[in-house]
Short mmCIF file of C-alpha atoms and ligand atoms in Angstrom, two decimals:
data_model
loop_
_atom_site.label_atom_id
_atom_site.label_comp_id
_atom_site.label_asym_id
_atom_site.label_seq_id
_atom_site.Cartn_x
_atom_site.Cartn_y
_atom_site.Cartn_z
CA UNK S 26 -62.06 -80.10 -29.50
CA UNK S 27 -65.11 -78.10 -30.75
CA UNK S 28 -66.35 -79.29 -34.22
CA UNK S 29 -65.57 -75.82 -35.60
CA UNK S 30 -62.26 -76.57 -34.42
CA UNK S 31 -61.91 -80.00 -35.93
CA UNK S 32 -62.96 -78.33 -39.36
CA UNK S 33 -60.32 -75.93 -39.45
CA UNK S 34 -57.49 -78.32 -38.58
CA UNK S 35 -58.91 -80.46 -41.52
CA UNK S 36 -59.19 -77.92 -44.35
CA UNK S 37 -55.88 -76.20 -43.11
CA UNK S 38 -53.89 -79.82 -43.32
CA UNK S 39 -55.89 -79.99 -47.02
CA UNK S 40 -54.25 -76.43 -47.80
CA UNK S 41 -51.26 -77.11 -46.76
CA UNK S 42 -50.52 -79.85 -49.06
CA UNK S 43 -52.08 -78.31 -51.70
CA UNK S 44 -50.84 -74.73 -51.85
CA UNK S 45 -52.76 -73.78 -54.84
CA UNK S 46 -53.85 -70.20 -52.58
CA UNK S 47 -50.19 -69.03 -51.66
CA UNK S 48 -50.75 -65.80 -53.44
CA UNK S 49 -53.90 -64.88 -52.62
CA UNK S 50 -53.76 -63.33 -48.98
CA UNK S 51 -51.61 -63.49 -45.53
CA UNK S 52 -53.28 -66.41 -44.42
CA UNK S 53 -51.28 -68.96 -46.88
CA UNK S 54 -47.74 -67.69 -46.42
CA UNK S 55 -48.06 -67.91 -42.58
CA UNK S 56 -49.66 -71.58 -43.09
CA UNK S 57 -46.68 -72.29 -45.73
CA UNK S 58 -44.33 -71.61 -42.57
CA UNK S 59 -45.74 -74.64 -40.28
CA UNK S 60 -46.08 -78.22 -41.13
CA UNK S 61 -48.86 -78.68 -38.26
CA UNK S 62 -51.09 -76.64 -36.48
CA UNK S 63 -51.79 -76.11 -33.35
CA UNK S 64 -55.50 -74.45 -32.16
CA UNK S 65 -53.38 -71.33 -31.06
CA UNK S 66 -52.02 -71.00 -34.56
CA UNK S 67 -55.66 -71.75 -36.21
CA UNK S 68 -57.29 -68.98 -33.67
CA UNK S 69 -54.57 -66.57 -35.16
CA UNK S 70 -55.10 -67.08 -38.75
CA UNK S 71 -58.69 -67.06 -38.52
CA UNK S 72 -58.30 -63.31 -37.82
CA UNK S 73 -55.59 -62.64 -40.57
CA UNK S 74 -58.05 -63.80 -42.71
CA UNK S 75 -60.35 -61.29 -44.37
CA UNK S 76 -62.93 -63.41 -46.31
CA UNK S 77 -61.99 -62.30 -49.56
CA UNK S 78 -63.16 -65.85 -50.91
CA UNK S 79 -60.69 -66.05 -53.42
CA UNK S 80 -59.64 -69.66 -51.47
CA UNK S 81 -63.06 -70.62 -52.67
CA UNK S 82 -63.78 -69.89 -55.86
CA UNK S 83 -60.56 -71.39 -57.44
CA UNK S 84 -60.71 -74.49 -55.47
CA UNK S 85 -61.04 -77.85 -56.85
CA UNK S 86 -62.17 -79.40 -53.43
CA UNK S 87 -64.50 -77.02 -52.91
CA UNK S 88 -68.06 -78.40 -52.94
CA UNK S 89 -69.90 -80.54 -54.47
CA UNK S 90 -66.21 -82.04 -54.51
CA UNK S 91 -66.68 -85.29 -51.55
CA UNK S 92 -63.65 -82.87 -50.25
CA UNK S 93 -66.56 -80.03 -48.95
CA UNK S 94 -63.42 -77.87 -48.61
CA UNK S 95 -64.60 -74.18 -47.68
CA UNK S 96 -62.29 -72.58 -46.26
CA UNK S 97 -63.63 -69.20 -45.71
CA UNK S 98 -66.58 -70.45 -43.74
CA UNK S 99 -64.44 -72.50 -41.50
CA UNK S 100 -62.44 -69.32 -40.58
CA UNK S 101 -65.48 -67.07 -40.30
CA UNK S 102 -66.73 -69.71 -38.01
CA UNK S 103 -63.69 -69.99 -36.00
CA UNK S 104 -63.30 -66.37 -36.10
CA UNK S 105 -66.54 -65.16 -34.17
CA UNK S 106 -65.40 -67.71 -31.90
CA UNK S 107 -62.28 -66.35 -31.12
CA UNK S 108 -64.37 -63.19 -30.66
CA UNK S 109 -66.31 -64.80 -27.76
CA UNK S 110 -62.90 -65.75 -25.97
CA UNK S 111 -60.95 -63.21 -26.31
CA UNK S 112 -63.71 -60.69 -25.00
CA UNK S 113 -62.94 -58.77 -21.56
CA UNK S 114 -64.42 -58.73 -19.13
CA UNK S 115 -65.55 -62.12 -20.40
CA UNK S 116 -69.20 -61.66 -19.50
CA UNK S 117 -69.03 -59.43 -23.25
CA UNK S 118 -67.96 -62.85 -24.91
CA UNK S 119 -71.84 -64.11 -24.69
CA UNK S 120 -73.01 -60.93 -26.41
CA UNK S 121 -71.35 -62.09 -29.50
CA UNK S 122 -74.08 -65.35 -29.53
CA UNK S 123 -77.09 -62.63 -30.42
CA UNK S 124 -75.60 -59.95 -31.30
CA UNK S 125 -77.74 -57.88 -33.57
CA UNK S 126 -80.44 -57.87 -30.45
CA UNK S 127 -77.73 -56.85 -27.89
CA UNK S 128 -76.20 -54.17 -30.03
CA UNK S 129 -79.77 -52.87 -31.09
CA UNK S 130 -81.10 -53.20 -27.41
CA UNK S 131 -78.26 -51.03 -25.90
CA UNK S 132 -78.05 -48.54 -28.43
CA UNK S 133 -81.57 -47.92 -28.13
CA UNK S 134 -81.32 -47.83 -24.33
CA UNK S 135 -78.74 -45.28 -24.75
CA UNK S 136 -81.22 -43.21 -26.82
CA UNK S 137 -83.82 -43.28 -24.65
CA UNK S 138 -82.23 -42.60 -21.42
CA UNK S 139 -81.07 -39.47 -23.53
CA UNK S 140 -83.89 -38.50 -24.74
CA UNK S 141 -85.42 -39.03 -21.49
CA UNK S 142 -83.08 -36.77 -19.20
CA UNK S 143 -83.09 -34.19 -21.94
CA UNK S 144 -86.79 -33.67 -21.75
CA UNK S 145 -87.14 -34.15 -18.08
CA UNK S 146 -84.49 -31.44 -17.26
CA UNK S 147 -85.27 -29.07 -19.51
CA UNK S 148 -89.01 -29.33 -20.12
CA UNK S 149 -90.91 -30.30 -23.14
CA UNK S 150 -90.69 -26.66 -24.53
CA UNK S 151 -87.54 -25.78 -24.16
CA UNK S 152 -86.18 -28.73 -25.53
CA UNK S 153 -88.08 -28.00 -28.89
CA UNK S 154 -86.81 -24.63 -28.90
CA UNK S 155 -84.42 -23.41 -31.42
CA UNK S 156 -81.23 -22.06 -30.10
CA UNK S 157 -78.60 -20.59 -31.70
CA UNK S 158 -74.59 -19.48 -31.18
CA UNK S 159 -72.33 -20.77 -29.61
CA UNK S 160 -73.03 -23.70 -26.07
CA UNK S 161 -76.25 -24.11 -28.14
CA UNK S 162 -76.52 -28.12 -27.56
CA UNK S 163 -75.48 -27.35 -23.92
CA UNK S 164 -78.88 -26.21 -23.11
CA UNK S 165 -80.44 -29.55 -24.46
CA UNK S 166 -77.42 -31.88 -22.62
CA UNK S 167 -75.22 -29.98 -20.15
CA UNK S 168 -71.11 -29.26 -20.80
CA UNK S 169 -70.40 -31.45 -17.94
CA UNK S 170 -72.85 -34.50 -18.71
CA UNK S 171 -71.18 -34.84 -22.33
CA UNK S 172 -67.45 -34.00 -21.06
CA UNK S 173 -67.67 -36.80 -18.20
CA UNK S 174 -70.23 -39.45 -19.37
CA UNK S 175 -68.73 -40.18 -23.22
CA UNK S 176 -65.23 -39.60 -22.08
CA UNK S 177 -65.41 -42.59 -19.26
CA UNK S 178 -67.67 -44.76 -21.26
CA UNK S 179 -65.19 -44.16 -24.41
CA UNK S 180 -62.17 -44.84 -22.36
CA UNK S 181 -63.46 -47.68 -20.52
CA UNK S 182 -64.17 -49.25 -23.74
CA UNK S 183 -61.03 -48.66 -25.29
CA UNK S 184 -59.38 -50.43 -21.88
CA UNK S 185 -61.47 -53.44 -22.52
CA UNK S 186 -60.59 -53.64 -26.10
CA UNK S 187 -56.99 -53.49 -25.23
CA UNK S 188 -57.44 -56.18 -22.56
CA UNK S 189 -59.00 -58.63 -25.46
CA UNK S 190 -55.95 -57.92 -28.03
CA UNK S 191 -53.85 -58.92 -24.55
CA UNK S 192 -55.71 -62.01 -24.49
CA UNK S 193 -55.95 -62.91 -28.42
CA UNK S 194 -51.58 -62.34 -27.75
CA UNK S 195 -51.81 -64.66 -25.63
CA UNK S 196 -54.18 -67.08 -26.52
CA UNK S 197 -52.49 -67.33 -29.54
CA UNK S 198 -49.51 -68.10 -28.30
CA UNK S 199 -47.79 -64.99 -29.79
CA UNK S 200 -44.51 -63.57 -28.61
CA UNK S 201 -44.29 -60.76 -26.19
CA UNK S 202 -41.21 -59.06 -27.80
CA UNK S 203 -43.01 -59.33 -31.71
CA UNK S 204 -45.82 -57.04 -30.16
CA UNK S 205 -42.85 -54.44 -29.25
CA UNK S 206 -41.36 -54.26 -32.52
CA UNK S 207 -41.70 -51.12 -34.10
CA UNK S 208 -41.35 -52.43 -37.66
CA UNK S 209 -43.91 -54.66 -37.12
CA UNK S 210 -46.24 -51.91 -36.63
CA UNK S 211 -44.97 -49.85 -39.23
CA UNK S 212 -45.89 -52.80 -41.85
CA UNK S 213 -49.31 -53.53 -40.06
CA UNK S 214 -49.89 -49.71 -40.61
CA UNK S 215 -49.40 -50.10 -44.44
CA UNK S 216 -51.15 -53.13 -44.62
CA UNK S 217 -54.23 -51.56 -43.12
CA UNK S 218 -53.72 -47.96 -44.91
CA UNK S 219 -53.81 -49.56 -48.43
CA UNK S 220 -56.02 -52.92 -47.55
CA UNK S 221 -53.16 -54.84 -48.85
CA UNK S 222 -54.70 -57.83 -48.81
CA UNK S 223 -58.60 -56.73 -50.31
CA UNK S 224 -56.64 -56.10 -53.52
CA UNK S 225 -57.06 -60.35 -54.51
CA UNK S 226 -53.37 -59.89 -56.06
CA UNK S 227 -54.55 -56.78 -58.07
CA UNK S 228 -57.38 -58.53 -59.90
CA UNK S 229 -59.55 -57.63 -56.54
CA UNK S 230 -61.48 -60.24 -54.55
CA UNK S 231 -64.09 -62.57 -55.34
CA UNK S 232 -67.14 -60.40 -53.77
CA UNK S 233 -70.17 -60.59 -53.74
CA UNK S 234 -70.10 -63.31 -56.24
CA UNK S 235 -67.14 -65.30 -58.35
CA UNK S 236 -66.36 -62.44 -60.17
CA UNK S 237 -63.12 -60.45 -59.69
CA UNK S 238 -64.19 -57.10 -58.36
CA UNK S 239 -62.89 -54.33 -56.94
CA UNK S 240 -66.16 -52.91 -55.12
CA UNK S 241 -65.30 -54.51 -51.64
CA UNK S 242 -62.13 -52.86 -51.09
CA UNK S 243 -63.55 -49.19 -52.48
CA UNK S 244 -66.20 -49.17 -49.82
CA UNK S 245 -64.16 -50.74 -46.97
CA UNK S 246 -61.57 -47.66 -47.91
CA UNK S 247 -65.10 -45.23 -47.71
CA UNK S 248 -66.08 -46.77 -44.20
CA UNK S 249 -62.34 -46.87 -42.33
CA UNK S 250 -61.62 -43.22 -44.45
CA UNK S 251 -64.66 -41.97 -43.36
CA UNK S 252 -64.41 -43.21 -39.60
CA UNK S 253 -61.38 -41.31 -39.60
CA UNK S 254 -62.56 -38.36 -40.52
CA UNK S 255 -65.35 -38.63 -38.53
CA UNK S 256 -62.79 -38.96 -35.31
CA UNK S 257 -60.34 -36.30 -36.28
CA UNK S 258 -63.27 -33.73 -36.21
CA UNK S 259 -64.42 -34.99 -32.91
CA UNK S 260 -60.76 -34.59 -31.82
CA UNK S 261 -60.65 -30.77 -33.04
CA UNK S 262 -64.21 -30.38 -31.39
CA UNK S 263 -62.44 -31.63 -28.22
CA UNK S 264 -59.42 -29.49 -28.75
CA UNK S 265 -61.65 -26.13 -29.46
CA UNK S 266 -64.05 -26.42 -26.86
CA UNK S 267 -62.07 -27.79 -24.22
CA UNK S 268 -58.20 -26.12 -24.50
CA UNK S 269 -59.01 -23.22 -26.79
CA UNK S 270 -62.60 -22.03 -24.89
CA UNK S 271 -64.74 -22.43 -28.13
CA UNK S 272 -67.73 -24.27 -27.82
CA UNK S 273 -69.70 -25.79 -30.59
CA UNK S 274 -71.32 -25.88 -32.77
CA UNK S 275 -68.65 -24.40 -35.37
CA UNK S 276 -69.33 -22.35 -38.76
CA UNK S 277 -69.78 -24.58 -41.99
CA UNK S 278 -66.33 -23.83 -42.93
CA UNK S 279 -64.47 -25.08 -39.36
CA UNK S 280 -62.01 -28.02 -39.55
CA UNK S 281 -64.30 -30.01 -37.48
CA UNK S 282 -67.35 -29.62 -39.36
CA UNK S 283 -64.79 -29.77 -42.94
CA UNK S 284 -63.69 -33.24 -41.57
CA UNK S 285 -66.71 -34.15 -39.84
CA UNK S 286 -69.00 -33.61 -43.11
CA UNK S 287 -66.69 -35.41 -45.63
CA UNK S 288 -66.20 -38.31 -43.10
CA UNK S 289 -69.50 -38.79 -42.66
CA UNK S 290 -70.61 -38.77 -46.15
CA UNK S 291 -67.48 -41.26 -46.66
CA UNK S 292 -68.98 -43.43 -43.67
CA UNK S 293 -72.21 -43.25 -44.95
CA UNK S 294 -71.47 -44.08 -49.00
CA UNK S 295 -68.95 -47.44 -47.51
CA UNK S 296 -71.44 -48.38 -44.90
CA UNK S 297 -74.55 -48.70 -47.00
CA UNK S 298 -72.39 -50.46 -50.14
CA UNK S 299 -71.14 -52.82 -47.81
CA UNK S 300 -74.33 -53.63 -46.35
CA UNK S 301 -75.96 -53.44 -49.83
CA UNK S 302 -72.77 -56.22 -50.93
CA UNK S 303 -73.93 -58.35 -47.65
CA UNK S 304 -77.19 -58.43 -49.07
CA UNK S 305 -76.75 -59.81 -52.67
CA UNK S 306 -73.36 -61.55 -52.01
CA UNK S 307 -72.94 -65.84 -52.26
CA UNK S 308 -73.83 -67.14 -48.87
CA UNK S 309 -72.13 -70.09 -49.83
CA UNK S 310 -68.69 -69.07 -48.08
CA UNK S 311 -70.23 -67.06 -45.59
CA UNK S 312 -70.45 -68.17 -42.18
CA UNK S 313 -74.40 -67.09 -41.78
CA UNK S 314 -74.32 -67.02 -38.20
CA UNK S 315 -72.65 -63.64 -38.13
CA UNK S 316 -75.07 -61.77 -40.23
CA UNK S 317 -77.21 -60.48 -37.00
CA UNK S 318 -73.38 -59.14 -35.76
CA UNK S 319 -72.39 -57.87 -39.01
CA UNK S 320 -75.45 -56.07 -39.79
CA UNK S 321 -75.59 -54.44 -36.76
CA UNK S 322 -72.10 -53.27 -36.57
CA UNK S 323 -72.42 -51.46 -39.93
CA UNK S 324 -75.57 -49.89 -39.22
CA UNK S 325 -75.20 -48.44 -36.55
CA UNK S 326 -71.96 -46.80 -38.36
CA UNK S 327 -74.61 -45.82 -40.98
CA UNK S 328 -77.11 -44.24 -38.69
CA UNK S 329 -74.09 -42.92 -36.54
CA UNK S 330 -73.20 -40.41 -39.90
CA UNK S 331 -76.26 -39.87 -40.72
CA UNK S 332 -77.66 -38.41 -37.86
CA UNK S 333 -74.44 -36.35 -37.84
CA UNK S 334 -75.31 -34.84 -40.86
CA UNK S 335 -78.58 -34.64 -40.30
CA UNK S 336 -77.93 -32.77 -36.62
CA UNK S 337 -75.58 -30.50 -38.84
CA UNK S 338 -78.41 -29.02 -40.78
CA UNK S 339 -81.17 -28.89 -37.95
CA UNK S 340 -79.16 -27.43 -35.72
CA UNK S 341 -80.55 -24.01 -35.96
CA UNK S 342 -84.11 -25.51 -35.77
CA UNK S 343 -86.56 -26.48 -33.17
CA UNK S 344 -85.85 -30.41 -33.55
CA UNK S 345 -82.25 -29.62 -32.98
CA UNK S 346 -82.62 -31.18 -29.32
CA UNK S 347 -84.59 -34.42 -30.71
CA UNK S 348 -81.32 -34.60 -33.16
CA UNK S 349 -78.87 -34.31 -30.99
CA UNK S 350 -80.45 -37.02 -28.18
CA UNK S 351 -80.81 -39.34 -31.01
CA UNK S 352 -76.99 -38.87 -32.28
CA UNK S 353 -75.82 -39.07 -29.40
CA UNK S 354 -77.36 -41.98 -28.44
CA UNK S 355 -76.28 -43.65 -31.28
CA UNK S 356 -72.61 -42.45 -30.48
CA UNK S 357 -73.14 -44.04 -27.39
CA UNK S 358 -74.14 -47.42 -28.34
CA UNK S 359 -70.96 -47.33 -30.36
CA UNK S 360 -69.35 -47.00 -27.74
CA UNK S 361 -70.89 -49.12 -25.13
CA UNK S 362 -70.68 -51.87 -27.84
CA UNK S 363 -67.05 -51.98 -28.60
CA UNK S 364 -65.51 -54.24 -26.71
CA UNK S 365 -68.54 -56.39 -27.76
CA UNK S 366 -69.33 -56.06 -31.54
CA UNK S 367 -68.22 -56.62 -35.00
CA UNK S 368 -65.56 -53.43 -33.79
CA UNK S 369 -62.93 -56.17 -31.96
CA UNK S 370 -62.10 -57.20 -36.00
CA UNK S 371 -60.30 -54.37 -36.12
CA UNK S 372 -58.48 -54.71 -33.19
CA UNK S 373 -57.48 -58.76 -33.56
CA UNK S 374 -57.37 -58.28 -37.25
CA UNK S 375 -54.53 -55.69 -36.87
CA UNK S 376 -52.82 -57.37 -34.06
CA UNK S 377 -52.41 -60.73 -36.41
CA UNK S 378 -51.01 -58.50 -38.86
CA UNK S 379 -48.73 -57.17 -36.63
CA UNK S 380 -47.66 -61.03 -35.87
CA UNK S 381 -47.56 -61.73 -39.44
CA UNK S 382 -45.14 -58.88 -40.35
CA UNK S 383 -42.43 -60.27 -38.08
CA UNK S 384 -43.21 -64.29 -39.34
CA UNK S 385 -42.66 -62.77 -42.71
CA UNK S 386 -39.47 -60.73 -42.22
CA UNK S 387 -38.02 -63.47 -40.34
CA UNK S 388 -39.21 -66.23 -42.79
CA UNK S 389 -40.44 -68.49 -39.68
CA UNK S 390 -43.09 -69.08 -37.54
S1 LIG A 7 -58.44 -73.61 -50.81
FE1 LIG A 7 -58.36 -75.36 -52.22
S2 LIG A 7 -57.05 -74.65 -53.90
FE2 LIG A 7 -56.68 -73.29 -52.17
S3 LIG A 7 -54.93 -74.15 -51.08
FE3 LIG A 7 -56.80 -74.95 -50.13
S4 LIG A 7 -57.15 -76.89 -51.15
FE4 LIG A 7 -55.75 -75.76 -52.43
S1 LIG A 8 -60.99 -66.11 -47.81
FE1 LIG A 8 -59.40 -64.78 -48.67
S2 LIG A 8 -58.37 -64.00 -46.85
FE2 LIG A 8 -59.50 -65.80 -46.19
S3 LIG A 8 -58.07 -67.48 -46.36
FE3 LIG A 8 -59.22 -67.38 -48.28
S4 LIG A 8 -57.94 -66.17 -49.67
FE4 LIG A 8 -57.25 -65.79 -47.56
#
């Protein structure tokens, strides 16, 4: 057994006599329902835990206590394990070990190899020409290039992401037949819609310090809000260029550039407060290793809306092809990274919630 492993048996055993936490988040009911633990179970609550650090705070075994109880880190440590396992194909599992570099390296890749077939098909001039109308950005990266290359990579992605929830199910030892359960989704749906459980009981959580603060959950809401929005325009893009014959880019006062603006300004305002958060919270229950992952995950979301709104208001101008490579690059590294980046949270993260609805309902593990 790893040592990371060993630690979370020990604190969980120390929780689970103690209790004190019961109220705080999912991760103390579903304990409350076991008398031991098995690795499987740990693995799963690792991910239903959200590292609200209330556990912390209020704990009298917490350090300097000879106890050294910290149970947040010992989750966020078994956690980005559980990242590295349950990747597919598992090659992805080592890019979790430097992740920062990896996510940096392909996203820049991506940029460059844009910027560099933009330039050498079209020429330095005309790609620092302004264009206007309608198929505009086709004549810096064709129709076809955009329709075929994002739409593969995206889907490809979104296959490997489903193959790692398959394996978290059953790694975790979770039943088939709670995955199928449409309630079970409904209340994972709710849980995630309102951040149930970044409300610390309604007194907020314990982030970035000891204090009870609601600032976490407002710019998580910004960031998942805003990625949202930021998808249901590219949807309506899709949808207008695609089934209705109208290519972009679209007037000010479109759906998709309505949805697209506000979601990226959303994305943008939750992105930077929760890196600004990262930056002056307590390292104490932090597991420190992640911060290259972390960091990386919610830049790139940053510079993803930002150069979205930036490529909004250039578009009529001559650096609208220098935009538009460098957005889409970014998109693409999103993309490419998935399956491999701080993005699988949400995936495990909602498929342990999923699990935890049925424990709940049925009052049992
Ligand atoms: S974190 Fe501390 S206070 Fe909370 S249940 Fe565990 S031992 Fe008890
Ligand atoms: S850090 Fe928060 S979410 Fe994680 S176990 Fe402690 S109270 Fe629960």
């Amino acid at each position: 057994m790893s040592e990371i492993m060993n630690e979370a048996h020990r604190v969980t055993t120390i929780c689970n006599a103690c209790r004190y936490c019961e109220g705080f988040c999912a991760v103390f009911p579903a304990m409350e329902l076991r008398r031991t633990f098995t690795d499987e179970e740990l693995k799963y609550f690792s991910n239903l835990c959200h590292n609200c650090r209330g556990c912390y705070y209020c704990c009298q075994y917490a350090p300097p206590h000879e106890f050294q109880l910290n149970y947040p880190k010992a989750m966020a440590e078994l956690r980005k394990e559980t990242y590295s396992e349950f990747a597919w194909p598992g090659f992805m599992g080592k890019i979790f070990k430097n992740n920062g570099m990896a996510v940096f390296g392909i996203t820049l890749a991506a940029i460059i190899v844009l910027l560099a077939a933009a330039i050498g098909a079209n020429g330095v001039q005309a790609f620092f020409t302004a264009y206007t109308g309608p198929e505009s950005f086709y004549n810096i990266i064709p129709y076809s290039v955009m329709l075929v290359v994002f739409t593969l990579i995206f889907l490809f992605s979104l296959f490997c992401l489903g193959k790692g929830m398959a394996a978290m199910w059953k790694i975790t030892g979770s039943k088939p037949e709670v995955f199928f359960s449409l309630k079970n989704h409904i209340q994972a749906v709710k849980d995630v819609l309102v951040l149930r459980y970044l409300d610390g009981n309604g007194e907020g959580c314990n982030y970035p310090d000891d204090r009870f603060s609601f600032i976490r959950r407002k710019f998580h809401h910004a960031t998942f809000y805003g990625f949202a929005g930021c998808f249901v325009a590219t949807l309506i893009a899709f949808f207008y260029d695609h089934v209705m014959g109208w290519p972009a880019p679209y007037d000010f006062a479109s759906l998709p550039v309505f949805f697209g603006t506000v979601g990226g300004i959303a994305l943008c305002i939750g992105t930077g407060g929760l890196a600004y958060l990262k930056f002056v919270m307590d390292p104490e229950p932090y597991d420190a290793s992640t911060t290259s992952m972390d960091n990386a995950f919610t830049s790139l979301l940053f510079l993803v809306s930002l150069s979205g709104l930036l490529l909004l208001f250039m578009r009529s101008t001559s650096l609208m092809g220098l935009m538009l490579c460098i957005h889409l690059g970014l998109v693409l590294g999103l993309f490419l990274t998935m399956p491999c980046s701080k993005f699988v949270h949400m995936v495990y993260r909602y498929a342990a919630l999923v699990r935890n609805a049925q424990e709940q309902r049925d009052g049992k593990a």
